[in-house]
Amino acid sequence: MVEDTGRDTDEAVDIVSRRASVIDCLMDGPKYNRDIRDALDVSRSTAYKATSELERLQLVRRGDDGHELTVFGRLLYDEYRRFRDRADDVCRTGGLLAVLPPDVEIPFDVVKDAEISLSKRHAPNEPVREIERLVEAASSVNGTAPVVLPRYVELFSRQVLSGELEAELVWERPVFEYLITDYEEDFTAALEIDDLRGWVTDAELPYGLLVVEEPTQEIAIIVYDDTGDIEGVLINDSDRAYAWGRDRWEEYLSSATRPVSDTER
């Protein structure tokens, strides 16, 4: 008779986490302790302790052919692996995400299977090169700019003035004022072309955002530190990530204004 159908979730998850290698070893069928020892190259006491813990929680039981997973053990381990797969994506991007302001909301769909490029001491411009690759391959892009980098100015000016890129950008007001002052000739020339539409926001943008519309659909989140130095870029071309990025950009656009009226079409 089953008197207690429940199990303490924290305890069960803790044991599955600590004994994941043993459970994985049993996924393809029952095994004796000696088989587990040989497969995992662990001591007799380690194998015995692991199977004893798993048996106590009824994740594993002794059968005719050795220790075998129960239905409970197999199902819980399947769910644990799904969680680990998701957690791996979050942890893989965690160093970059940790730089963002704490109130920024980034859904899992944005980090799932994302590519990241980090600024490193020996290669500080690697993320910028990834951004250049995206923009040079794009024919239509929307974006936000909380920071000015000379290479960004040169990149967008070159692509827009050559007719290879249509861009609609939202700048923080200090960014726009810096561009119109320090890059007056190139920036003004670019603004006079219909292929570039610029907007100014008084909001503080927590990151740079690029939403590539054509020929592919993908997004890039550009992360900066407190001094404006680039920390890295996260790129994702999934449909859900693109939809999120598009929604965020439209939110920023909705609160922005056109800085130069004579560029209106």
Coordinates of C-alpha atoms in Angstrom, one line a residue:
M1 CA 0.0 0.0 0.0
V2 CA 1.3 3.5 -0.9
E3 CA 0.9 5.6 2.2
D4 CA 2.8 8.7 1.0
T5 CA 2.5 9.6 -2.6
G6 CA 4.4 12.9 -2.3
R7 CA 8.1 13.7 -2.3
D8 CA 9.8 16.8 -1.1
T9 CA 10.6 18.7 -4.4
D10 CA 13.8 20.5 -3.2
E11 CA 15.3 17.2 -1.8
A12 CA 14.4 15.3 -5.0
V13 CA 15.8 17.9 -7.3
D14 CA 19.0 18.2 -5.2
I15 CA 19.6 14.4 -5.3
V16 CA 18.9 14.3 -9.1
S17 CA 21.4 17.2 -9.6
R18 CA 24.1 15.6 -7.5
R19 CA 23.5 12.1 -8.9
A20 CA 22.8 13.1 -12.5
S21 CA 25.7 11.0 -13.9
V22 CA 24.4 7.9 -12.2
I23 CA 20.9 8.4 -13.4
D24 CA 22.1 9.1 -16.9
C25 CA 24.1 5.9 -16.7
L26 CA 20.8 4.0 -15.9
M27 CA 18.8 5.6 -18.7
D28 CA 19.7 2.9 -21.2
G29 CA 18.8 0.1 -18.8
P30 CA 19.4 -1.6 -15.4
K31 CA 23.0 -1.9 -14.0
Y32 CA 24.6 -3.4 -11.0
N33 CA 26.9 -1.2 -8.8
R34 CA 30.0 -2.7 -10.4
D35 CA 28.7 -1.7 -13.8
I36 CA 28.1 1.9 -12.6
R37 CA 31.6 2.0 -11.1
D38 CA 33.2 0.9 -14.3
A39 CA 31.1 3.2 -16.5
L40 CA 31.7 6.3 -14.4
D41 CA 35.1 5.4 -13.1
V42 CA 34.1 6.0 -9.5
S43 CA 34.9 4.1 -6.3
R44 CA 32.7 1.3 -4.8
S45 CA 31.7 3.6 -1.9
T46 CA 30.7 6.4 -4.3
A47 CA 28.5 4.1 -6.4
Y48 CA 26.9 2.5 -3.4
K49 CA 26.2 5.8 -1.7
A50 CA 24.6 7.2 -4.9
T51 CA 22.3 4.3 -5.6
S52 CA 21.3 4.2 -1.9
E53 CA 20.3 7.8 -2.0
L54 CA 18.3 7.3 -5.2
E55 CA 16.7 4.2 -3.8
R56 CA 15.7 6.0 -0.6
L57 CA 13.7 8.5 -2.6
Q58 CA 12.4 5.8 -4.9
L59 CA 14.0 7.3 -8.0
V60 CA 15.8 4.0 -8.4
R61 CA 14.9 0.4 -7.4
R62 CA 16.6 -2.9 -7.4
G63 CA 15.4 -5.3 -10.1
D64 CA 16.4 -8.7 -11.4
D65 CA 19.1 -7.1 -13.5
G66 CA 20.5 -4.6 -11.1
H67 CA 19.5 -1.0 -10.3
E68 CA 16.8 0.5 -12.6
L69 CA 15.0 3.8 -12.8
T70 CA 11.5 4.0 -11.6
V71 CA 8.9 5.8 -13.6
F72 CA 9.2 8.6 -11.0
G73 CA 12.9 8.7 -11.5
R74 CA 12.9 8.7 -15.3
L75 CA 10.2 11.4 -15.5
L76 CA 11.9 13.7 -12.9
Y77 CA 15.2 13.3 -14.7
D78 CA 13.7 14.2 -18.1
E79 CA 12.3 17.4 -16.6
Y80 CA 15.6 18.1 -14.9
R81 CA 17.4 17.8 -18.2
R82 CA 14.9 20.2 -19.8
F83 CA 15.6 22.7 -17.1
R84 CA 19.3 22.2 -17.4
D85 CA 19.2 22.8 -21.1
R86 CA 17.4 26.1 -20.5
A87 CA 19.7 27.0 -17.6
D88 CA 22.7 26.3 -19.8
D89 CA 21.5 29.0 -22.2
V90 CA 20.9 31.5 -19.4
C91 CA 24.3 30.7 -17.8
R92 CA 26.1 30.9 -21.1
T93 CA 24.9 34.4 -21.6
G94 CA 24.9 35.3 -17.9
G95 CA 28.1 37.3 -17.8
L96 CA 26.7 39.6 -20.4
L97 CA 23.2 39.8 -19.0
A98 CA 24.6 40.6 -15.5
V99 CA 25.9 43.9 -16.8
L100 CA 22.4 45.2 -17.7
P101 CA 20.4 47.3 -15.3
P102 CA 18.5 45.0 -12.9
D103 CA 15.0 46.2 -14.0
V104 CA 15.6 45.1 -17.7
E105 CA 13.4 42.3 -18.7
I106 CA 14.9 39.8 -21.1
P107 CA 12.8 36.7 -21.9
F108 CA 14.3 33.2 -22.3
D109 CA 13.4 33.2 -26.0
V110 CA 16.1 35.9 -26.5
V111 CA 18.9 33.9 -25.0
K112 CA 17.9 30.5 -26.2
D113 CA 20.5 29.3 -28.8
A114 CA 21.8 32.9 -29.0
E115 CA 25.2 33.7 -30.3
I116 CA 27.3 35.9 -28.1
S117 CA 30.5 37.9 -28.7
L118 CA 32.3 39.4 -25.8
S119 CA 34.9 42.1 -25.6
K120 CA 38.1 40.6 -24.3
R121 CA 41.4 42.2 -23.4
H122 CA 43.2 40.7 -26.4
A123 CA 40.2 41.3 -28.8
P124 CA 38.2 44.3 -27.5
N125 CA 36.6 45.0 -30.9
E126 CA 35.2 41.6 -31.6
P127 CA 31.6 42.6 -30.7
V128 CA 31.9 45.6 -33.0
R129 CA 33.0 43.4 -35.9
E130 CA 29.9 41.3 -35.3
I131 CA 27.7 44.4 -35.5
E132 CA 29.5 45.4 -38.7
R133 CA 28.8 42.0 -40.1
L134 CA 25.1 42.3 -39.4
V135 CA 24.7 45.8 -40.8
E136 CA 26.8 45.2 -43.9
A137 CA 24.7 42.1 -44.7
A138 CA 21.4 43.9 -44.1
S139 CA 19.3 45.9 -46.5
S140 CA 16.9 47.1 -43.8
V141 CA 17.5 47.6 -40.1
N142 CA 15.9 49.4 -37.2
G143 CA 17.8 50.2 -34.0
T144 CA 18.5 52.2 -30.9
A145 CA 21.7 53.9 -29.9
P146 CA 22.5 54.8 -26.3
V147 CA 26.2 55.2 -27.2
V148 CA 28.3 56.7 -30.0
L149 CA 31.2 54.8 -31.4
P150 CA 33.1 56.3 -34.4
R151 CA 33.0 52.9 -36.2
Y152 CA 29.2 52.9 -35.9
V153 CA 29.0 56.4 -37.5
E154 CA 31.3 55.4 -40.3
L155 CA 29.5 52.1 -40.8
F156 CA 25.9 53.5 -41.1
S157 CA 27.0 56.5 -43.1
R158 CA 28.8 54.3 -45.6
Q159 CA 26.0 51.9 -46.0
V160 CA 23.2 54.5 -46.2
L161 CA 25.1 56.9 -48.5
S162 CA 25.9 54.0 -50.9
G163 CA 22.2 53.1 -51.1
E164 CA 22.8 49.6 -49.7
L165 CA 20.9 50.2 -46.4
E166 CA 17.6 51.6 -45.2
A167 CA 17.7 52.4 -41.5
E168 CA 15.4 53.8 -38.9
L169 CA 17.2 54.7 -35.6
V170 CA 16.3 56.0 -32.2
W171 CA 19.0 57.9 -30.5
E172 CA 19.2 59.1 -26.9
R173 CA 19.2 62.9 -27.0
P174 CA 22.8 63.3 -25.8
V175 CA 23.8 60.9 -28.6
F176 CA 22.0 62.9 -31.2
E177 CA 23.5 66.2 -30.0
Y178 CA 27.0 64.7 -30.1
L179 CA 26.5 63.4 -33.6
I180 CA 25.1 66.6 -34.9
T181 CA 28.1 68.5 -33.4
D182 CA 31.1 66.2 -33.8
Y183 CA 30.0 64.5 -37.1
E184 CA 28.1 67.4 -38.6
E185 CA 29.0 66.9 -42.2
D186 CA 28.6 63.1 -42.5
F187 CA 25.7 63.0 -40.2
T188 CA 23.7 65.8 -41.8
A189 CA 24.4 64.3 -45.2
A190 CA 23.0 61.0 -44.1
L191 CA 20.0 62.5 -42.5
E192 CA 19.1 64.2 -45.8
I193 CA 18.7 60.9 -47.5
D194 CA 15.3 59.2 -47.3
D195 CA 17.0 55.8 -46.5
L196 CA 17.8 57.1 -43.0
R197 CA 15.1 58.1 -40.6
G198 CA 16.2 59.3 -37.2
W199 CA 14.3 59.8 -33.9
V200 CA 15.3 61.2 -30.6
T201 CA 14.2 60.0 -27.2
D202 CA 14.7 61.5 -23.7
A203 CA 14.5 58.0 -22.2
E204 CA 17.6 56.2 -21.1
L205 CA 18.2 53.2 -23.3
P206 CA 19.5 50.3 -21.3
Y207 CA 21.2 48.6 -24.2
G208 CA 21.7 49.0 -28.0
L209 CA 19.2 47.1 -30.1
L210 CA 19.4 46.2 -33.8
V211 CA 16.5 44.6 -35.5
V212 CA 17.4 43.4 -38.9
E213 CA 14.4 43.3 -41.2
E214 CA 15.8 42.3 -44.5
P215 CA 17.1 40.1 -46.1
T216 CA 16.9 38.0 -42.9
Q217 CA 15.1 38.7 -39.6
E218 CA 17.3 38.7 -36.5
I219 CA 18.1 40.9 -33.5
A220 CA 21.2 42.0 -31.7
I221 CA 21.4 43.3 -28.1
I222 CA 24.5 45.4 -27.6
V223 CA 25.6 45.7 -24.0
Y224 CA 27.7 48.6 -22.6
D225 CA 29.2 49.2 -19.2
D226 CA 28.7 52.3 -17.2
T227 CA 31.4 54.2 -19.1
G228 CA 30.0 53.4 -22.5
D229 CA 32.5 50.7 -23.4
I230 CA 31.0 47.8 -25.2
E231 CA 30.9 44.6 -23.2
G232 CA 29.5 42.3 -25.8
V233 CA 26.7 41.5 -28.2
L234 CA 24.0 38.9 -28.2
I235 CA 22.5 37.8 -31.6
N236 CA 19.5 35.7 -32.2
D237 CA 17.6 34.9 -35.4
S238 CA 14.7 32.9 -33.9
D239 CA 11.2 34.0 -34.7
R240 CA 10.3 34.6 -31.1
A241 CA 13.5 36.6 -30.4
Y242 CA 12.9 38.7 -33.5
A243 CA 9.3 39.4 -32.5
W244 CA 10.4 40.5 -29.0
G245 CA 13.1 42.8 -30.5
R246 CA 10.6 44.3 -32.9
D247 CA 8.1 45.0 -30.1
R248 CA 10.8 46.6 -27.9
W249 CA 12.0 48.8 -30.8
E250 CA 8.4 49.9 -31.5
E251 CA 8.0 50.8 -27.8
Y252 CA 11.1 53.1 -27.9
L253 CA 9.9 54.6 -31.2
S254 CA 6.5 55.4 -29.8
S255 CA 8.0 57.8 -27.2
A256 CA 10.6 59.4 -29.6
T257 CA 10.3 62.5 -31.8
R258 CA 11.8 63.5 -35.1
P259 CA 14.9 65.7 -34.5
V260 CA 15.0 67.4 -37.9
S261 CA 11.7 68.4 -39.6
D262 CA 13.1 69.0 -43.0
T263 CA 14.0 65.3 -43.4
E264 CA 10.3 64.3 -43.3
R265 CA 9.0 62.9 -46.5

